[in-house]
Amino acid sequence: MKMNTFARPNCPECPNNYNRGEQVEWRVGYELTGQPGERNNKPGADGGDVLGWQVKSPKASMVENDNCDGYIFGFADADYFFEMNKTEFEEFLTQFSYIDRDSKTGKAKVRIKNDSSKMRKWLMARV
């Protein structure tokens, strides 16, 4: 696992109507490509959100068939994010996920737990 600090200057202001997960994707997109990561709701099976990376944050939902190179996990209020390979992210999920029901279909899905000091300490201990 690797922790990166947002370093690219002059990130455009994120739209006010973006949720916390979309805010993380906005900043990660800008950091990695120079273009903010706009809201896309692209299915995980279609590839990563930004340059092959699937971008996740607290309360994000997961799909069974993510077709990505790895995961980026971040917090909307933080100036850093974590890069994880699939094995590292699976370990993270064993500690910080739960089964929820999709609001539209009622089907079970995995969701990342909400932000907590325990989660942040766990991540920081592995970089």
mmCIF file with all atom_site columns, N, CA and C in Angstrom, residues 14-71:
data_model
loop_
_atom_site.group_PDB
_atom_site.id
_atom_site.type_symbol
_atom_site.label_atom_id
_atom_site.label_alt_id
_atom_site.label_comp_id
_atom_site.label_asym_id
_atom_site.label_entity_id
_atom_site.label_seq_id
_atom_site.pdbx_PDB_ins_code
_atom_site.Cartn_x
_atom_site.Cartn_y
_atom_site.Cartn_z
_atom_site.occupancy
_atom_site.B_iso_or_equiv
_atom_site.pdbx_formal_charge
_atom_site.auth_seq_id
_atom_site.auth_comp_id
_atom_site.auth_asym_id
_atom_site.auth_atom_id
_atom_site.pdbx_PDB_model_num
ATOM 1   N N  . CYS A 1 14 ? -14.504 21.757 -6.875  1.00 0.00 ? 14 CYS A N  1
ATOM 2   C CA . CYS A 1 14 ? -15.452 20.674 -7.152  1.00 0.00 ? 14 CYS A CA 1
ATOM 3   C C  . CYS A 1 14 ? -16.869 21.232 -7.082  1.00 0.00 ? 14 CYS A C  1
ATOM 4   N N  . PRO A 1 15 ? -17.770 20.808 -7.968  1.00 0.00 ? 15 PRO A N  1
ATOM 5   C CA . PRO A 1 15 ? -19.158 21.288 -7.903  1.00 0.00 ? 15 PRO A CA 1
ATOM 6   C C  . PRO A 1 15 ? -19.781 21.006 -6.534  1.00 0.00 ? 15 PRO A C  1
ATOM 7   N N  . ASN A 1 16 ? -20.597 21.911 -6.063  1.00 0.00 ? 16 ASN A N  1
ATOM 8   C CA . ASN A 1 16 ? -21.221 21.803 -4.739  1.00 0.00 ? 16 ASN A CA 1
ATOM 9   C C  . ASN A 1 16 ? -22.135 20.595 -4.596  1.00 0.00 ? 16 ASN A C  1
ATOM 10  N N  . ASN A 1 17 ? -22.710 20.130 -5.694  1.00 0.00 ? 17 ASN A N  1
ATOM 11  C CA . ASN A 1 17 ? -23.663 19.024 -5.597  1.00 0.00 ? 17 ASN A CA 1
ATOM 12  C C  . ASN A 1 17 ? -23.000 17.641 -5.666  1.00 0.00 ? 17 ASN A C  1
ATOM 13  N N  . TYR A 1 18 ? -21.682 17.578 -5.642  1.00 0.00 ? 18 TYR A N  1
ATOM 14  C CA . TYR A 1 18 ? -20.986 16.287 -5.633  1.00 0.00 ? 18 TYR A CA 1
ATOM 15  C C  . TYR A 1 18 ? -20.950 15.733 -4.205  1.00 0.00 ? 18 TYR A C  1
ATOM 16  N N  . ASN A 1 19 ? -21.208 14.416 -4.070  1.00 0.00 ? 19 ASN A N  1
ATOM 17  C CA . ASN A 1 19 ? -21.109 13.802 -2.752  1.00 0.00 ? 19 ASN A CA 1
ATOM 18  C C  . ASN A 1 19 ? -19.634 13.578 -2.400  1.00 0.00 ? 19 ASN A C  1
ATOM 19  N N  . ARG A 1 20 ? -19.360 13.080 -1.215  1.00 0.00 ? 20 ARG A N  1
ATOM 20  C CA . ARG A 1 20 ? -17.977 12.930 -0.760  1.00 0.00 ? 20 ARG A CA 1
ATOM 21  C C  . ARG A 1 20 ? -17.167 11.988 -1.652  1.00 0.00 ? 20 ARG A C  1
ATOM 22  N N  . GLY A 1 21 ? -17.770 10.910 -2.099  1.00 0.00 ? 21 GLY A N  1
ATOM 23  C CA . GLY A 1 21 ? -17.063 9.987  -2.989  1.00 0.00 ? 21 GLY A CA 1
ATOM 24  C C  . GLY A 1 21 ? -16.726 10.637 -4.318  1.00 0.00 ? 21 GLY A C  1
ATOM 25  N N  . GLU A 1 22 ? -17.651 11.401 -4.846  1.00 0.00 ? 22 GLU A N  1
ATOM 26  C CA . GLU A 1 22 ? -17.412 12.108 -6.103  1.00 0.00 ? 22 GLU A CA 1
ATOM 27  C C  . GLU A 1 22 ? -16.354 13.191 -5.929  1.00 0.00 ? 22 GLU A C  1
ATOM 28  N N  . GLN A 1 23 ? -16.286 13.785 -4.739  1.00 0.00 ? 23 GLN A N  1
ATOM 29  C CA . GLN A 1 23 ? -15.245 14.777 -4.460  1.00 0.00 ? 23 GLN A CA 1
ATOM 30  C C  . GLN A 1 23 ? -13.866 14.124 -4.483  1.00 0.00 ? 23 GLN A C  1
ATOM 31  N N  . VAL A 1 24 ? -13.760 12.921 -3.913  1.00 0.00 ? 24 VAL A N  1
ATOM 32  C CA . VAL A 1 24 ? -12.485 12.202 -3.935  1.00 0.00 ? 24 VAL A CA 1
ATOM 33  C C  . VAL A 1 24 ? -12.101 11.888 -5.379  1.00 0.00 ? 24 VAL A C  1
ATOM 34  N N  . GLU A 1 25 ? -13.036 11.381 -6.159  1.00 0.00 ? 25 GLU A N  1
ATOM 35  C CA . GLU A 1 25 ? -12.751 11.051 -7.556  1.00 0.00 ? 25 GLU A CA 1
ATOM 36  C C  . GLU A 1 25 ? -12.355 12.299 -8.349  1.00 0.00 ? 25 GLU A C  1
ATOM 37  N N  . TRP A 1 26 ? -12.976 13.432 -8.077  1.00 0.00 ? 26 TRP A N  1
ATOM 38  C CA . TRP A 1 26 ? -12.651 14.709 -8.733  1.00 0.00 ? 26 TRP A CA 1
ATOM 39  C C  . TRP A 1 26 ? -11.176 15.048 -8.516  1.00 0.00 ? 26 TRP A C  1
ATOM 40  N N  . ARG A 1 27 ? -10.761 14.991 -7.243  1.00 0.00 ? 27 ARG A N  1
ATOM 41  C CA . ARG A 1 27 ? -9.374  15.352 -6.904  1.00 0.00 ? 27 ARG A CA 1
ATOM 42  C C  . ARG A 1 27 ? -8.374  14.322 -7.407  1.00 0.00 ? 27 ARG A C  1
ATOM 43  N N  . VAL A 1 28 ? -8.705  13.048 -7.308  1.00 0.00 ? 28 VAL A N  1
ATOM 44  C CA . VAL A 1 28 ? -7.792  12.004 -7.795  1.00 0.00 ? 28 VAL A CA 1
ATOM 45  C C  . VAL A 1 28 ? -7.624  12.138 -9.305  1.00 0.00 ? 28 VAL A C  1
ATOM 46  N N  . GLY A 1 29 ? -8.716  12.362 -10.017 1.00 0.00 ? 29 GLY A N  1
ATOM 47  C CA . GLY A 1 29 ? -8.629  12.558 -11.463 1.00 0.00 ? 29 GLY A CA 1
ATOM 48  C C  . GLY A 1 29 ? -7.703  13.700 -11.816 1.00 0.00 ? 29 GLY A C  1
ATOM 49  N N  . TYR A 1 30 ? -7.849  14.814 -11.110 1.00 0.00 ? 30 TYR A N  1
ATOM 50  C CA . TYR A 1 30 ? -6.999  15.969 -11.372 1.00 0.00 ? 30 TYR A CA 1
ATOM 51  C C  . TYR A 1 30 ? -5.544  15.665 -11.038 1.00 0.00 ? 30 TYR A C  1
ATOM 52  N N  . GLU A 1 31 ? -5.328  14.994 -9.916  1.00 0.00 ? 31 GLU A N  1
ATOM 53  C CA . GLU A 1 31 ? -3.957  14.672 -9.496  1.00 0.00 ? 31 GLU A CA 1
ATOM 54  C C  . GLU A 1 31 ? -3.255  13.772 -10.504 1.00 0.00 ? 31 GLU A C  1
ATOM 55  N N  . LEU A 1 32 ? -3.945  12.768 -11.015 1.00 0.00 ? 32 LEU A N  1
ATOM 56  C CA . LEU A 1 32 ? -3.307  11.787 -11.896 1.00 0.00 ? 32 LEU A CA 1
ATOM 57  C C  . LEU A 1 32 ? -3.282  12.179 -13.362 1.00 0.00 ? 32 LEU A C  1
ATOM 58  N N  . THR A 1 33 ? -4.234  13.008 -13.797 1.00 0.00 ? 33 THR A N  1
ATOM 59  C CA . THR A 1 33 ? -4.333  13.294 -15.234 1.00 0.00 ? 33 THR A CA 1
ATOM 60  C C  . THR A 1 33 ? -4.295  14.781 -15.582 1.00 0.00 ? 33 THR A C  1
ATOM 61  N N  . GLY A 1 34 ? -4.500  15.647 -14.604 1.00 0.00 ? 34 GLY A N  1
ATOM 62  C CA . GLY A 1 34 ? -4.605  17.075 -14.888 1.00 0.00 ? 34 GLY A CA 1
ATOM 63  C C  . GLY A 1 34 ? -6.020  17.501 -15.237 1.00 0.00 ? 34 GLY A C  1
ATOM 64  N N  . GLN A 1 35 ? -6.939  16.535 -15.297 1.00 0.00 ? 35 GLN A N  1
ATOM 65  C CA . GLN A 1 35 ? -8.352  16.815 -15.558 1.00 0.00 ? 35 GLN A CA 1
ATOM 66  C C  . GLN A 1 35 ? -9.165  16.263 -14.390 1.00 0.00 ? 35 GLN A C  1
ATOM 67  N N  . PRO A 1 36 ? -10.044 17.068 -13.787 1.00 0.00 ? 36 PRO A N  1
ATOM 68  C CA . PRO A 1 36 ? -10.850 16.557 -12.683 1.00 0.00 ? 36 PRO A CA 1
ATOM 69  C C  . PRO A 1 36 ? -11.664 15.335 -13.106 1.00 0.00 ? 36 PRO A C  1
ATOM 70  N N  . GLY A 1 37 ? -11.828 14.411 -12.181 1.00 0.00 ? 37 GLY A N  1
ATOM 71  C CA . GLY A 1 37 ? -12.628 13.207 -12.441 1.00 0.00 ? 37 GLY A CA 1
ATOM 72  C C  . GLY A 1 37 ? -14.097 13.521 -12.267 1.00 0.00 ? 37 GLY A C  1
ATOM 73  N N  . GLU A 1 38 ? -14.785 13.731 -13.357 1.00 0.00 ? 38 GLU A N  1
ATOM 74  C CA . GLU A 1 38 ? -16.196 14.088 -13.285 1.00 0.00 ? 38 GLU A CA 1
ATOM 75  C C  . GLU A 1 38 ? -17.056 12.895 -12.907 1.00 0.00 ? 38 GLU A C  1
ATOM 76  N N  . ARG A 1 39 ? -18.214 13.192 -12.379 1.00 0.00 ? 39 ARG A N  1
ATOM 77  C CA . ARG A 1 39 ? -19.205 12.173 -12.002 1.00 0.00 ? 39 ARG A CA 1
ATOM 78  C C  . ARG A 1 39 ? -19.479 11.291 -13.217 1.00 0.00 ? 39 ARG A C  1
ATOM 79  N N  . ASN A 1 40 ? -19.387 9.956  -13.023 1.00 0.00 ? 40 ASN A N  1
ATOM 80  C CA . ASN A 1 40 ? -19.594 9.103  -14.190 1.00 0.00 ? 40 ASN A CA 1
ATOM 81  C C  . ASN A 1 40 ? -20.450 7.870  -13.941 1.00 0.00 ? 40 ASN A C  1
ATOM 82  N N  . ASN A 1 41 ? -20.484 7.343  -12.728 1.00 0.00 ? 41 ASN A N  1
ATOM 83  C CA . ASN A 1 41 ? -21.246 6.130  -12.422 1.00 0.00 ? 41 ASN A CA 1
ATOM 84  C C  . ASN A 1 41 ? -20.971 5.004  -13.408 1.00 0.00 ? 41 ASN A C  1
ATOM 85  N N  . LYS A 1 42 ? -19.740 4.914  -13.841 1.00 0.00 ? 42 LYS A N  1
ATOM 86  C CA . LYS A 1 42 ? -19.315 3.869  -14.773 1.00 0.00 ? 42 LYS A CA 1
ATOM 87  C C  . LYS A 1 42 ? -19.303 2.516  -14.055 1.00 0.00 ? 42 LYS A C  1
ATOM 88  N N  . PRO A 1 43 ? -19.887 1.490  -14.655 1.00 0.00 ? 43 PRO A N  1
ATOM 89  C CA . PRO A 1 43 ? -19.873 0.170  -14.013 1.00 0.00 ? 43 PRO A CA 1
ATOM 90  C C  . PRO A 1 43 ? -18.444 -0.338 -13.810 1.00 0.00 ? 43 PRO A C  1
ATOM 91  N N  . GLY A 1 44 ? -18.210 -0.982 -12.664 1.00 0.00 ? 44 GLY A N  1
ATOM 92  C CA . GLY A 1 44 ? -16.889 -1.505 -12.350 1.00 0.00 ? 44 GLY A CA 1
ATOM 93  C C  . GLY A 1 44 ? -16.380 -2.502 -13.378 1.00 0.00 ? 44 GLY A C  1
ATOM 94  N N  . ALA A 1 45 ? -17.275 -3.217 -14.025 1.00 0.00 ? 45 ALA A N  1
ATOM 95  C CA . ALA A 1 45 ? -16.879 -4.199 -15.035 1.00 0.00 ? 45 ALA A CA 1
ATOM 96  C C  . ALA A 1 45 ? -16.292 -3.525 -16.277 1.00 0.00 ? 45 ALA A C  1
ATOM 97  N N  . ASP A 1 46 ? -16.553 -2.218 -16.449 1.00 0.00 ? 46 ASP A N  1
ATOM 98  C CA . ASP A 1 46 ? -16.054 -1.488 -17.613 1.00 0.00 ? 46 ASP A CA 1
ATOM 99  C C  . ASP A 1 46 ? -14.658 -0.913 -17.404 1.00 0.00 ? 46 ASP A C  1
ATOM 100 N N  . GLY A 1 47 ? -14.060 -1.160 -16.253 1.00 0.00 ? 47 GLY A N  1
ATOM 101 C CA . GLY A 1 47 ? -12.711 -0.665 -15.988 1.00 0.00 ? 47 GLY A CA 1
ATOM 102 C C  . GLY A 1 47 ? -12.695 0.338  -14.856 1.00 0.00 ? 47 GLY A C  1
ATOM 103 N N  . GLY A 1 48 ? -11.520 0.830  -14.538 1.00 0.00 ? 48 GLY A N  1
ATOM 104 C CA . GLY A 1 48 ? -11.354 1.761  -13.431 1.00 0.00 ? 48 GLY A CA 1
ATOM 105 C C  . GLY A 1 48 ? -11.896 3.146  -13.729 1.00 0.00 ? 48 GLY A C  1
ATOM 106 N N  . ASP A 1 49 ? -12.038 3.917  -12.679 1.00 0.00 ? 49 ASP A N  1
ATOM 107 C CA . ASP A 1 49 ? -12.546 5.291  -12.793 1.00 0.00 ? 49 ASP A CA 1
ATOM 108 C C  . ASP A 1 49 ? -11.511 6.244  -13.386 1.00 0.00 ? 49 ASP A C  1
ATOM 109 N N  . VAL A 1 50 ? -10.237 6.090  -12.958 1.00 0.00 ? 50 VAL A N  1
ATOM 110 C CA . VAL A 1 50 ? -9.166  6.994  -13.385 1.00 0.00 ? 50 VAL A CA 1
ATOM 111 C C  . VAL A 1 50 ? -7.934  6.166  -13.732 1.00 0.00 ? 50 VAL A C  1
ATOM 112 N N  . LEU A 1 51 ? -7.557  6.151  -14.996 1.00 0.00 ? 51 LEU A N  1
ATOM 113 C CA . LEU A 1 51 ? -6.345  5.448  -15.451 1.00 0.00 ? 51 LEU A CA 1
ATOM 114 C C  . LEU A 1 51 ? -6.251  4.013  -14.940 1.00 0.00 ? 51 LEU A C  1
ATOM 115 N N  . GLY A 1 52 ? -7.340  3.294  -14.955 1.00 0.00 ? 52 GLY A N  1
ATOM 116 C CA . GLY A 1 52 ? -7.348  1.903  -14.519 1.00 0.00 ? 52 GLY A CA 1
ATOM 117 C C  . GLY A 1 52 ? -7.564  1.700  -13.040 1.00 0.00 ? 52 GLY A C  1
ATOM 118 N N  . TRP A 1 53 ? -7.543  2.755  -12.259 1.00 0.00 ? 53 TRP A N  1
ATOM 119 C CA . TRP A 1 53 ? -7.778  2.685  -10.816 1.00 0.00 ? 53 TRP A CA 1
ATOM 120 C C  . TRP A 1 53 ? -9.266  2.823  -10.525 1.00 0.00 ? 53 TRP A C  1
ATOM 121 N N  . GLN A 1 54 ? -9.788  1.999  -9.644  1.00 0.00 ? 54 GLN A N  1
ATOM 122 C CA . GLN A 1 54 ? -11.142 2.170  -9.146  1.00 0.00 ? 54 GLN A CA 1
ATOM 123 C C  . GLN A 1 54 ? -11.031 3.050  -7.897  1.00 0.00 ? 54 GLN A C  1
ATOM 124 N N  . VAL A 1 55 ? -11.730 4.186  -7.876  1.00 0.00 ? 55 VAL A N  1
ATOM 125 C CA . VAL A 1 55 ? -11.636 5.148  -6.784  1.00 0.00 ? 55 VAL A CA 1
ATOM 126 C C  . VAL A 1 55 ? -12.781 4.900  -5.802  1.00 0.00 ? 55 VAL A C  1
ATOM 127 N N  . LYS A 1 56 ? -12.427 4.718  -4.524  1.00 0.00 ? 56 LYS A N  1
ATOM 128 C CA . LYS A 1 56 ? -13.413 4.439  -3.485  1.00 0.00 ? 56 LYS A CA 1
ATOM 129 C C  . LYS A 1 56 ? -13.190 5.345  -2.291  1.00 0.00 ? 56 LYS A C  1
ATOM 130 N N  . SER A 1 57 ? -14.226 5.468  -1.478  1.00 0.00 ? 57 SER A N  1
ATOM 131 C CA . SER A 1 57 ? -14.199 6.299  -0.277  1.00 0.00 ? 57 SER A CA 1
ATOM 132 C C  . SER A 1 57 ? -15.158 5.675  0.734   1.00 0.00 ? 57 SER A C  1
ATOM 133 N N  . PRO A 1 58 ? -15.208 6.188  1.961   1.00 0.00 ? 58 PRO A N  1
ATOM 134 C CA . PRO A 1 58 ? -16.155 5.641  2.929   1.00 0.00 ? 58 PRO A CA 1
ATOM 135 C C  . PRO A 1 58 ? -17.587 5.647  2.392   1.00 0.00 ? 58 PRO A C  1
ATOM 136 N N  . LYS A 1 59 ? -18.318 4.593  2.716   1.00 0.00 ? 59 LYS A N  1
ATOM 137 C CA . LYS A 1 59 ? -19.715 4.371  2.342   1.00 0.00 ? 59 LYS A CA 1
ATOM 138 C C  . LYS A 1 59 ? -19.911 3.982  0.877   1.00 0.00 ? 59 LYS A C  1
ATOM 139 N N  . ALA A 1 60 ? -18.829 3.800  0.132   1.00 0.00 ? 60 ALA A N  1
ATOM 140 C CA . ALA A 1 60 ? -18.946 3.384  -1.271  1.00 0.00 ? 60 ALA A CA 1
ATOM 141 C C  . ALA A 1 60 ? -19.447 1.943  -1.345  1.00 0.00 ? 60 ALA A C  1
ATOM 142 N N  . SER A 1 61 ? -20.155 1.638  -2.396  1.00 0.00 ? 61 SER A N  1
ATOM 143 C CA . SER A 1 61 ? -20.587 0.260  -2.610  1.00 0.00 ? 61 SER A CA 1
ATOM 144 C C  . SER A 1 61 ? -19.631 -0.427 -3.579  1.00 0.00 ? 61 SER A C  1
ATOM 145 N N  . MET A 1 62 ? -19.602 -1.738 -3.503  1.00 0.00 ? 62 MET A N  1
ATOM 146 C CA . MET A 1 62 ? -18.698 -2.549 -4.304  1.00 0.00 ? 62 MET A CA 1
ATOM 147 C C  . MET A 1 62 ? -19.498 -3.421 -5.262  1.00 0.00 ? 62 MET A C  1
ATOM 148 N N  . VAL A 1 63 ? -18.857 -3.801 -6.358  1.00 0.00 ? 63 VAL A N  1
ATOM 149 C CA . VAL A 1 63 ? -19.439 -4.772 -7.278  1.00 0.00 ? 63 VAL A CA 1
ATOM 150 C C  . VAL A 1 63 ? -18.548 -6.003 -7.273  1.00 0.00 ? 63 VAL A C  1
ATOM 151 N N  . GLU A 1 64 ? -19.112 -7.125 -7.701  1.00 0.00 ? 64 GLU A N  1
ATOM 152 C CA . GLU A 1 64 ? -18.349 -8.372 -7.678  1.00 0.00 ? 64 GLU A CA 1
ATOM 153 C C  . GLU A 1 64 ? -17.289 -8.453 -8.763  1.00 0.00 ? 64 GLU A C  1
ATOM 154 N N  . ASN A 1 65 ? -17.499 -7.757 -9.858  1.00 0.00 ? 65 ASN A N  1
ATOM 155 C CA . ASN A 1 65 ? -16.618 -7.939 -11.009 1.00 0.00 ? 65 ASN A CA 1
ATOM 156 C C  . ASN A 1 65 ? -15.893 -6.656 -11.409 1.00 0.00 ? 65 ASN A C  1
ATOM 157 N N  . ASP A 1 66 ? -15.222 -6.015 -10.448 1.00 0.00 ? 66 ASP A N  1
ATOM 158 C CA . ASP A 1 66 ? -14.419 -4.845 -10.783 1.00 0.00 ? 66 ASP A CA 1
ATOM 159 C C  . ASP A 1 66 ? -13.310 -5.251 -11.747 1.00 0.00 ? 66 ASP A C  1
ATOM 160 N N  . ASN A 1 67 ? -13.228 -4.566 -12.848 1.00 0.00 ? 67 ASN A N  1
ATOM 161 C CA . ASN A 1 67 ? -12.200 -4.825 -13.851 1.00 0.00 ? 67 ASN A CA 1
ATOM 162 C C  . ASN A 1 67 ? -11.228 -3.652 -13.806 1.00 0.00 ? 67 ASN A C  1
ATOM 163 N N  . CYS A 1 68 ? -10.375 -3.647 -12.768 1.00 0.00 ? 68 CYS A N  1
ATOM 164 C CA . CYS A 1 68 ? -9.460  -2.526 -12.588 1.00 0.00 ? 68 CYS A CA 1
ATOM 165 C C  . CYS A 1 68 ? -8.056  -3.044 -12.300 1.00 0.00 ? 68 CYS A C  1
ATOM 166 N N  . ASP A 1 69 ? -7.102  -2.130 -12.362 1.00 0.00 ? 69 ASP A N  1
ATOM 167 C CA . ASP A 1 69 ? -5.706  -2.482 -12.072 1.00 0.00 ? 69 ASP A CA 1
ATOM 168 C C  . ASP A 1 69 ? -5.414  -2.428 -10.580 1.00 0.00 ? 69 ASP A C  1
ATOM 169 N N  . GLY A 1 70 ? -6.196  -1.685 -9.834  1.00 0.00 ? 70 GLY A N  1
ATOM 170 C CA . GLY A 1 70 ? -6.012  -1.523 -8.404  1.00 0.00 ? 70 GLY A CA 1
ATOM 171 C C  . GLY A 1 70 ? -7.014  -0.503 -7.886  1.00 0.00 ? 70 GLY A C  1
ATOM 172 N N  . TYR A 1 71 ? -6.882  -0.178 -6.612  1.00 0.00 ? 71 TYR A N  1
ATOM 173 C CA . TYR A 1 71 ? -7.841  0.704  -5.968  1.00 0.00 ? 71 TYR A CA 1
ATOM 174 C C  . TYR A 1 71 ? -7.150  1.921  -5.370  1.00 0.00 ? 71 TYR A C  1
#
